[in-house]
XYZ file of C-alpha atoms in Angstrom:
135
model
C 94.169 41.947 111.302
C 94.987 38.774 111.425
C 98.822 38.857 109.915
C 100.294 38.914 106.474
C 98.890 36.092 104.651
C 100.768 33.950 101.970
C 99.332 36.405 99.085
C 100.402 39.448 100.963
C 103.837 37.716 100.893
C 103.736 37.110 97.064
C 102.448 41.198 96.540
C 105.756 42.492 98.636
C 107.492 39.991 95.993
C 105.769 40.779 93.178
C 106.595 44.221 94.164
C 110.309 43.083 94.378
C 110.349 42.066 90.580
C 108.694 45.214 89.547
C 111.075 47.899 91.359
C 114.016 45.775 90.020
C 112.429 45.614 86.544
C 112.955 49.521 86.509
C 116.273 49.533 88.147
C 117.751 47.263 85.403
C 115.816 49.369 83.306
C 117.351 52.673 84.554
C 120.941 51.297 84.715
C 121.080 50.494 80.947
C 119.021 53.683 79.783
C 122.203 55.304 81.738
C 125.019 53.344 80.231
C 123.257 53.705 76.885
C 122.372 57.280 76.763
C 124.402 58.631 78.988
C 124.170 60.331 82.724
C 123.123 63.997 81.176
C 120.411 62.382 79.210
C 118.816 60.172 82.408
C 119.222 63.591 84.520
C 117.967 65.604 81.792
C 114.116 66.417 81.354
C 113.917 63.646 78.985
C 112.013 65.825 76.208
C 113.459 64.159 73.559
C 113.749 60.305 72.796
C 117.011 58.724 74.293
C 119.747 59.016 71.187
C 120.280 55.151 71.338
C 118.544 52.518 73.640
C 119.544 49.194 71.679
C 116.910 46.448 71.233
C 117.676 45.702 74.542
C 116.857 48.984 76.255
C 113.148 48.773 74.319
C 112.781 44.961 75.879
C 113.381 46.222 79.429
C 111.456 49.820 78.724
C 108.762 47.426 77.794
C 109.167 44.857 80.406
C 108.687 47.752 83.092
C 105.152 48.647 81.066
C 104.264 45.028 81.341
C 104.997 44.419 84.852
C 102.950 47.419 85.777
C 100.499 46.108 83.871
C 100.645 42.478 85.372
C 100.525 44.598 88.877
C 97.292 46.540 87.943
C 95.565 43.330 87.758
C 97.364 41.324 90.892
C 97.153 43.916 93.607
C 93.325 44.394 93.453
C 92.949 40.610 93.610
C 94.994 40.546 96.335
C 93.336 43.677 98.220
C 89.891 41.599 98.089
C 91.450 38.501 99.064
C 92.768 39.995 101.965
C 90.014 42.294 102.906
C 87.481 39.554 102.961
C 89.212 37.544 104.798
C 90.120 34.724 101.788
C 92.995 32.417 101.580
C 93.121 28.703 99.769
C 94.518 26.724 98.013
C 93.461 28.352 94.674
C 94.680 32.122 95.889
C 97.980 31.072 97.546
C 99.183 28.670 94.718
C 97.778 30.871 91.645
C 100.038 33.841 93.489
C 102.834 31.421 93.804
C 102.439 30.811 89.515
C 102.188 35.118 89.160
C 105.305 35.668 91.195
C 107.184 32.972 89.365
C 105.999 33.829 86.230
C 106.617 37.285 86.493
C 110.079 36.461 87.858
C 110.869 34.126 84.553
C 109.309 36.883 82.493
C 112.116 39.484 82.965
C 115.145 37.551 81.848
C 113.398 35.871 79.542
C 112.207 38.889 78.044
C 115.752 41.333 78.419
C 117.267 38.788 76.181
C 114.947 38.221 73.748
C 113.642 34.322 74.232
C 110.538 34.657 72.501
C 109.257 31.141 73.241
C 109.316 30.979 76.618
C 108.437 34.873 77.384
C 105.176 34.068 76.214
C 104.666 30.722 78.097
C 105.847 32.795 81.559
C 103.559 35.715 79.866
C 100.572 33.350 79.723
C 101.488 31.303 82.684
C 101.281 34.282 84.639
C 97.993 35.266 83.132
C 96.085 32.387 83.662
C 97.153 32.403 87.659
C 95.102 35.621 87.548
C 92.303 33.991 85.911
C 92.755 31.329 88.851
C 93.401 33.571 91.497
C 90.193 35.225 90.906
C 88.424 31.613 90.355
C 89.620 30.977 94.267
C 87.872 34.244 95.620
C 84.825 33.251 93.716
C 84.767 30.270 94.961
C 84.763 31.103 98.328
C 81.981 33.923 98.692
């Protein structure tokens, strides 16, 4: 092993934005539905979320989705031994993205969630264009 490289760095943050995306989203499915309904078996819907309880619900769905497609890029980055310029500034643009994405999305600016949505997308697309590059 050769340390924690840059992309590793941007994973443990990426990470960050994630575990807080479904803290927030805990905290106001508590205050909204109540403690005996976040304790409860959750069987039935919550009695009232709000629209912004389904934005963060759905903001935790989306970062897990953004993560199912970052970690394994960053697995075979750092497995094989790759790191430039293309991989450490297209993790920089996820990270960032993905932290825009969650305000952005909670209260409801639809314009610029999907610029951070699609900024963040397209540093996949170059993120994988930098591992490709250099096998």
């Amino acid at each position: 092993m050769t340390g924690i490289t840059f992309e590793l760095w941007m994973l443990l943050g990426a990470f960050g934005i994630t575990a807080f995306s479904i803290f927030v989203q805990g905290l106001h499915l508590g205050a909204a539905a109540g403690n005996a309904y976040v304790v409860s078996d959750r069987s039935a819907p919550a009695p009232f979320e709000g629209p912004m309880g389904g934005r963060l619900a759905r903001n935790v769905r989306n970062q897990i989705e953004g993560m199912a497609l970052f970690v394994p890029l960053v697995l075979i980055a750092s497995m094989t031994g790759i790191s430039n310029g293309w991989t450490q500034w297209a993790a920089l643009i996820f990270v960032c993205a993905r932290a825009a994405y969650v305000p952005l999305y909670a209260f409801g600016i639809k314009g610029l969630r999907s610029l951070a949505w699609t900024a963040g997308f397209f540093a996949l697309l170059a993120f994988a264009r930098g591992i490709y590059a250099a096998t």
